[in-house]
Amino acid sequence: MSTASHMEVYELGTLPSAASEDGMQHGPPSYNESGPSTAANSIAHFHLSKIQDQTQDSGKTVETITATDTAAAELTHFDEDPSHNELELAPVDTGFAAWSFLVAAFIVEALVWSFPFAYGIFLTAYLAEPNFANQPNAETLLPLVGTLSSGVIYLTGPVIYPLLARYPQHRRVCAWIGAVLCFVSLLGASYVTKITSLVALQGVLYGIGGSMLYAPCISFLSEWFVVRRGLATGIIFMGSATGGLVLPFILPPLIRAHGASKTLRILSIALFILLLPALPFMRPRLPASRVHGPGRRSGRRAWLGDRSWWALVVCNTVHGFGYFVPQLWLPTFAGALNLSSSSTSLALALLNGASAVGPLILGFLSDRFSPWLLALLTCSFTSVATFVLWGVVGNVFAGLIVFGMAYGILAGGWSTLWSGFLRSFAKDDPALATLLYGFLMLSRGLGNVLCSPISTSLSSVTSPSVALSGTGTMFQSAGKTGFDVADGRFEKLIIYVGSCFAGAAVVALVGWGGDKAGRVRA
């Protein structure tokens, strides 16, 4: 029996007959060159046990593949000569192939997500250009570009991820198409003069391309990492925060020197150049199967009746409704404190930098502790930090800085816990894990899309874009507490964010209790 730290080589003699769900044998699996195997593509790490079985007609050795972890045996070719039927798999959790994939996935994460998260810099530049600012509904439509660019990536999850789970042989092609769409969308947006064209290109088309580029990363992850999957997920998710930390220092000088459109053109080319060496390493651990076997129907829909799953969906959704608000409004809040632009940039940079540390810490811990316990602790502490550090002492620069760092570490690593949660639902089925990941993306995306209108209605400021452009009402009062800043205009906003995390903590507590009870019964 091979281990994960060595190259796995499997020689297959005559394959055992396919078994149906009732345990009866119904003949051998069929071989089809055109289609994938649902069963074969549902497993990534397995053990091999050899059974010596002298059959009446051939007397060949039968080797049975037993699924134990996360991905399935894939047969690259089948020959009547058993010595020709070999499958070599790279090791999981270690080795050049696994770590090179992780580096490539980190680069993809950084490039795909950092542009939407840094859109506020472009928004300020667009609002300062008469060509865009003087168009009808500019203050409403221009912020929509950033919302759509990230929102589409989230909301297309239930479409893209199930398709990749069903047709895993097309994952690499999907990633390349996504890279081209991201490049074309940004390049095209750099030449347009109409806001509606910006919405279509830099918003919608970029989101579609980003989703197609990003989804294969998540699908490949469960094949390459098993024991260290939480840590690997944390490293990948550090990419978006790292990009959010770097771009705020790169974009303003470029925009001042070249303007928003030319800067976008430069970035589109840079994005494609950076992706070119990374995408070849974005590959599956297993080749696409050429074996058609019976589908693993049993258990595929068991999650629909699992209360823990629905508790996770609710917790994830409530968390998302609160999470994106500070990222959206922190610059406006800093402006209300009459802070300099450099101080505002520092506060944002520290929040993004801390958000890069959070995934790594939670990813490491999720391999060792219950994700429900980690969710309970992070949501509880984030709620306390919001009420105390933002609401009470946020009226001073030091308090705002500490809040940004605490918020980034505690809340920034939330999505890293998904891999830990999905272990209990998908078990040894990465296709199911990919499917469920898409639904988690959708539930979190609701908060991403709706946080702007909800938070705007809760504050007395017209919108963050108006405040950033300098066309809104100037703030005169810093206040005695963070709740009192700008004559209390952010009080409801702070209470809303803290309450969202408190609500998520309550749901996490229920989920943790249910998880412990289930373990006791088992």
PDB file of C-alpha atoms in Angstrom, residues 353-504:
ATOM      1  CA  GLY A 353      -2.528  43.213   5.059  1.00  0.00           C
ATOM      2  CA  ALA A 354      -4.226  41.691   8.088  1.00  0.00           C
ATOM      3  CA  SER A 355      -6.704  40.014   5.728  1.00  0.00           C
ATOM      4  CA  ALA A 356      -3.714  38.275   4.144  1.00  0.00           C
ATOM      5  CA  VAL A 357      -2.647  36.892   7.526  1.00  0.00           C
ATOM      6  CA  GLY A 358      -6.136  35.749   8.567  1.00  0.00           C
ATOM      7  CA  PRO A 359      -6.560  33.018   5.913  1.00  0.00           C
ATOM      8  CA  LEU A 360      -3.164  31.531   6.706  1.00  0.00           C
ATOM      9  CA  ILE A 361      -3.910  31.326  10.438  1.00  0.00           C
ATOM     10  CA  LEU A 362      -7.436  29.947  10.050  1.00  0.00           C
ATOM     11  CA  GLY A 363      -6.332  27.559   7.314  1.00  0.00           C
ATOM     12  CA  PHE A 364      -3.672  26.101   9.597  1.00  0.00           C
ATOM     13  CA  LEU A 365      -6.125  25.810  12.501  1.00  0.00           C
ATOM     14  CA  SER A 366      -8.915  24.306  10.365  1.00  0.00           C
ATOM     15  CA  ASP A 367      -6.744  21.227   9.736  1.00  0.00           C
ATOM     16  CA  ARG A 368      -6.653  20.621  13.501  1.00  0.00           C
ATOM     17  CA  PHE A 369      -9.871  21.965  15.041  1.00  0.00           C
ATOM     18  CA  SER A 370     -13.575  21.922  14.278  1.00  0.00           C
ATOM     19  CA  PRO A 371     -14.480  24.605  11.713  1.00  0.00           C
ATOM     20  CA  TRP A 372     -17.651  25.277  13.704  1.00  0.00           C
ATOM     21  CA  LEU A 373     -15.604  26.158  16.783  1.00  0.00           C
ATOM     22  CA  LEU A 374     -13.352  28.425  14.732  1.00  0.00           C
ATOM     23  CA  ALA A 375     -16.409  30.053  13.148  1.00  0.00           C
ATOM     24  CA  LEU A 376     -17.938  30.676  16.578  1.00  0.00           C
ATOM     25  CA  LEU A 377     -14.761  32.268  17.925  1.00  0.00           C
ATOM     26  CA  THR A 378     -13.975  34.446  14.906  1.00  0.00           C
ATOM     27  CA  CYS A 379     -17.547  35.717  14.504  1.00  0.00           C
ATOM     28  CA  SER A 380     -17.842  36.481  18.225  1.00  0.00           C
ATOM     29  CA  PHE A 381     -14.541  38.354  18.415  1.00  0.00           C
ATOM     30  CA  THR A 382     -15.279  40.224  15.178  1.00  0.00           C
ATOM     31  CA  SER A 383     -18.596  41.403  16.605  1.00  0.00           C
ATOM     32  CA  VAL A 384     -16.876  42.610  19.784  1.00  0.00           C
ATOM     33  CA  ALA A 385     -14.130  44.324  17.765  1.00  0.00           C
ATOM     34  CA  THR A 386     -16.726  46.107  15.641  1.00  0.00           C
ATOM     35  CA  PHE A 387     -18.679  47.471  18.594  1.00  0.00           C
ATOM     36  CA  VAL A 388     -15.637  48.362  20.713  1.00  0.00           C
ATOM     37  CA  LEU A 389     -12.792  49.238  18.345  1.00  0.00           C
ATOM     38  CA  TRP A 390     -14.907  50.855  15.630  1.00  0.00           C
ATOM     39  CA  GLY A 391     -17.930  51.985  17.609  1.00  0.00           C
ATOM     40  CA  VAL A 392     -16.297  53.185  20.838  1.00  0.00           C
ATOM     41  CA  VAL A 393     -12.674  54.135  20.100  1.00  0.00           C
ATOM     42  CA  GLY A 394     -12.925  54.474  16.325  1.00  0.00           C
ATOM     43  CA  ASN A 395     -13.052  58.258  16.628  1.00  0.00           C
ATOM     44  CA  VAL A 396      -9.253  58.348  16.930  1.00  0.00           C
ATOM     45  CA  PHE A 397      -6.770  57.216  14.307  1.00  0.00           C
ATOM     46  CA  ALA A 398      -5.141  54.617  16.579  1.00  0.00           C
ATOM     47  CA  GLY A 399      -8.502  52.994  17.297  1.00  0.00           C
ATOM     48  CA  LEU A 400      -9.322  52.843  13.600  1.00  0.00           C
ATOM     49  CA  ILE A 401      -5.945  51.256  12.841  1.00  0.00           C
ATOM     50  CA  VAL A 402      -6.377  48.589  15.523  1.00  0.00           C
ATOM     51  CA  PHE A 403      -9.897  47.873  14.283  1.00  0.00           C
ATOM     52  CA  GLY A 404      -8.681  47.411  10.715  1.00  0.00           C
ATOM     53  CA  MET A 405      -5.985  44.964  11.793  1.00  0.00           C
ATOM     54  CA  ALA A 406      -8.278  42.996  14.107  1.00  0.00           C
ATOM     55  CA  TYR A 407     -11.043  42.918  11.518  1.00  0.00           C
ATOM     56  CA  GLY A 408      -8.712  41.690   8.785  1.00  0.00           C
ATOM     57  CA  ILE A 409      -7.291  38.860  10.884  1.00  0.00           C
ATOM     58  CA  LEU A 410     -10.597  37.707  12.387  1.00  0.00           C
ATOM     59  CA  ALA A 411     -13.020  38.162   9.494  1.00  0.00           C
ATOM     60  CA  GLY A 412     -10.653  38.030   6.533  1.00  0.00           C
ATOM     61  CA  GLY A 413     -10.051  34.294   6.756  1.00  0.00           C
ATOM     62  CA  TRP A 414     -13.686  33.183   6.836  1.00  0.00           C
ATOM     63  CA  SER A 415     -13.760  31.563   3.388  1.00  0.00           C
ATOM     64  CA  THR A 416     -10.741  29.469   4.362  1.00  0.00           C
ATOM     65  CA  LEU A 417     -12.997  27.546   6.741  1.00  0.00           C
ATOM     66  CA  TRP A 418     -15.103  26.293   3.837  1.00  0.00           C
ATOM     67  CA  SER A 419     -12.686  23.458   3.093  1.00  0.00           C
ATOM     68  CA  GLY A 420     -13.004  22.273   6.693  1.00  0.00           C
ATOM     69  CA  PHE A 421     -16.795  22.428   6.581  1.00  0.00           C
ATOM     70  CA  LEU A 422     -16.997  20.592   3.264  1.00  0.00           C
ATOM     71  CA  ARG A 423     -14.966  17.647   4.550  1.00  0.00           C
ATOM     72  CA  SER A 424     -17.944  16.501   6.611  1.00  0.00           C
ATOM     73  CA  PHE A 425     -20.449  16.916   3.776  1.00  0.00           C
ATOM     74  CA  ALA A 426     -18.500  15.774   0.707  1.00  0.00           C
ATOM     75  CA  LYS A 427     -16.161  13.303   2.432  1.00  0.00           C
ATOM     76  CA  ASP A 428     -14.240  11.504  -0.358  1.00  0.00           C
ATOM     77  CA  ASP A 429     -16.096  13.149  -3.238  1.00  0.00           C
ATOM     78  CA  PRO A 430     -14.333  16.250  -4.640  1.00  0.00           C
ATOM     79  CA  ALA A 431     -16.991  16.615  -7.335  1.00  0.00           C
ATOM     80  CA  LEU A 432     -19.574  17.105  -4.595  1.00  0.00           C
ATOM     81  CA  ALA A 433     -17.189  19.421  -2.747  1.00  0.00           C
ATOM     82  CA  THR A 434     -16.894  21.538  -5.897  1.00  0.00           C
ATOM     83  CA  LEU A 435     -20.681  21.643  -6.245  1.00  0.00           C
ATOM     84  CA  LEU A 436     -21.207  22.712  -2.628  1.00  0.00           C
ATOM     85  CA  TYR A 437     -18.461  25.319  -2.908  1.00  0.00           C
ATOM     86  CA  GLY A 438     -20.473  26.948  -5.679  1.00  0.00           C
ATOM     87  CA  PHE A 439     -23.504  27.293  -3.416  1.00  0.00           C
ATOM     88  CA  LEU A 440     -21.366  28.812  -0.661  1.00  0.00           C
ATOM     89  CA  MET A 441     -20.052  31.304  -3.216  1.00  0.00           C
ATOM     90  CA  LEU A 442     -23.640  32.228  -4.075  1.00  0.00           C
ATOM     91  CA  SER A 443     -24.740  32.746  -0.476  1.00  0.00           C
ATOM     92  CA  ARG A 444     -21.692  34.911   0.262  1.00  0.00           C
ATOM     93  CA  GLY A 445     -22.148  36.799  -2.986  1.00  0.00           C
ATOM     94  CA  LEU A 446     -25.567  38.019  -1.894  1.00  0.00           C
ATOM     95  CA  GLY A 447     -23.886  40.099   0.790  1.00  0.00           C
ATOM     96  CA  ASN A 448     -21.279  41.320  -1.670  1.00  0.00           C
ATOM     97  CA  VAL A 449     -23.903  42.608  -4.094  1.00  0.00           C
ATOM     98  CA  LEU A 450     -26.407  43.972  -1.574  1.00  0.00           C
ATOM     99  CA  CYS A 451     -24.038  45.496   0.981  1.00  0.00           C
ATOM    100  CA  SER A 452     -23.798  48.786  -0.910  1.00  0.00           C
ATOM    101  CA  PRO A 453     -27.541  49.597  -1.075  1.00  0.00           C
ATOM    102  CA  ILE A 454     -28.171  48.279   2.442  1.00  0.00           C
ATOM    103  CA  SER A 455     -25.313  50.192   4.042  1.00  0.00           C
ATOM    104  CA  THR A 456     -26.131  53.344   2.093  1.00  0.00           C
ATOM    105  CA  SER A 457     -29.702  53.263   3.385  1.00  0.00           C
ATOM    106  CA  LEU A 458     -28.409  52.871   6.957  1.00  0.00           C
ATOM    107  CA  SER A 459     -26.023  55.814   6.782  1.00  0.00           C
ATOM    108  CA  SER A 460     -26.850  59.456   6.247  1.00  0.00           C
ATOM    109  CA  VAL A 461     -24.259  59.742   3.490  1.00  0.00           C
ATOM    110  CA  THR A 462     -25.597  59.621  -0.049  1.00  0.00           C
ATOM    111  CA  SER A 463     -23.076  56.950  -1.094  1.00  0.00           C
ATOM    112  CA  PRO A 464     -19.423  56.120  -0.528  1.00  0.00           C
ATOM    113  CA  SER A 465     -18.670  57.195  -4.096  1.00  0.00           C
ATOM    114  CA  VAL A 466     -20.029  60.685  -3.477  1.00  0.00           C
ATOM    115  CA  ALA A 467     -18.004  61.043  -0.297  1.00  0.00           C
ATOM    116  CA  LEU A 468     -14.849  59.821  -1.989  1.00  0.00           C
ATOM    117  CA  SER A 469     -15.290  62.159  -4.929  1.00  0.00           C
ATOM    118  CA  GLY A 470     -15.549  65.136  -2.622  1.00  0.00           C
ATOM    119  CA  THR A 471     -18.992  66.136  -3.880  1.00  0.00           C
ATOM    120  CA  GLY A 472     -20.855  65.153  -0.740  1.00  0.00           C
ATOM    121  CA  THR A 473     -21.402  66.970   2.502  1.00  0.00           C
ATOM    122  CA  MET A 474     -18.196  67.720   4.391  1.00  0.00           C
ATOM    123  CA  PHE A 475     -18.016  66.249   7.872  1.00  0.00           C
ATOM    124  CA  GLN A 476     -17.454  68.645  10.719  1.00  0.00           C
ATOM    125  CA  SER A 477     -17.607  66.547  13.876  1.00  0.00           C
ATOM    126  CA  ALA A 478     -15.272  63.709  14.835  1.00  0.00           C
ATOM    127  CA  GLY A 479     -17.386  62.910  17.902  1.00  0.00           C
ATOM    128  CA  LYS A 480     -16.513  61.533  21.320  1.00  0.00           C
ATOM    129  CA  THR A 481     -16.812  57.913  20.124  1.00  0.00           C
ATOM    130  CA  GLY A 482     -16.870  56.149  16.805  1.00  0.00           C
ATOM    131  CA  PHE A 483     -20.652  56.051  17.032  1.00  0.00           C
ATOM    132  CA  ASP A 484     -20.681  59.869  17.216  1.00  0.00           C
ATOM    133  CA  VAL A 485     -18.407  60.532  14.228  1.00  0.00           C
ATOM    134  CA  ALA A 486     -19.979  62.943  11.720  1.00  0.00           C
ATOM    135  CA  ASP A 487     -22.876  63.622  14.095  1.00  0.00           C
ATOM    136  CA  GLY A 488     -23.742  59.924  14.365  1.00  0.00           C
ATOM    137  CA  ARG A 489     -24.075  59.301  10.641  1.00  0.00           C
ATOM    138  CA  PHE A 490     -22.273  55.955  10.910  1.00  0.00           C
ATOM    139  CA  GLU A 491     -23.926  54.712  14.110  1.00  0.00           C
ATOM    140  CA  LYS A 492     -26.538  52.496  12.439  1.00  0.00           C
ATOM    141  CA  LEU A 493     -23.892  51.200  10.059  1.00  0.00           C
ATOM    142  CA  ILE A 494     -21.607  50.082  12.892  1.00  0.00           C
ATOM    143  CA  ILE A 495     -24.491  48.494  14.794  1.00  0.00           C
ATOM    144  CA  TYR A 496     -25.560  46.660  11.628  1.00  0.00           C
ATOM    145  CA  VAL A 497     -22.093  45.176  11.033  1.00  0.00           C
ATOM    146  CA  GLY A 498     -21.624  44.133  14.660  1.00  0.00           C
ATOM    147  CA  SER A 499     -25.090  42.586  14.736  1.00  0.00           C
ATOM    148  CA  CYS A 500     -24.433  40.584  11.555  1.00  0.00           C
ATOM    149  CA  PHE A 501     -21.373  38.980  13.101  1.00  0.00           C
ATOM    150  CA  ALA A 502     -23.196  38.403  16.381  1.00  0.00           C
ATOM    151  CA  GLY A 503     -25.981  36.664  14.452  1.00  0.00           C
ATOM    152  CA  ALA A 504     -23.453  34.557  12.552  1.00  0.00           C
TER     153      ALA A 504
END
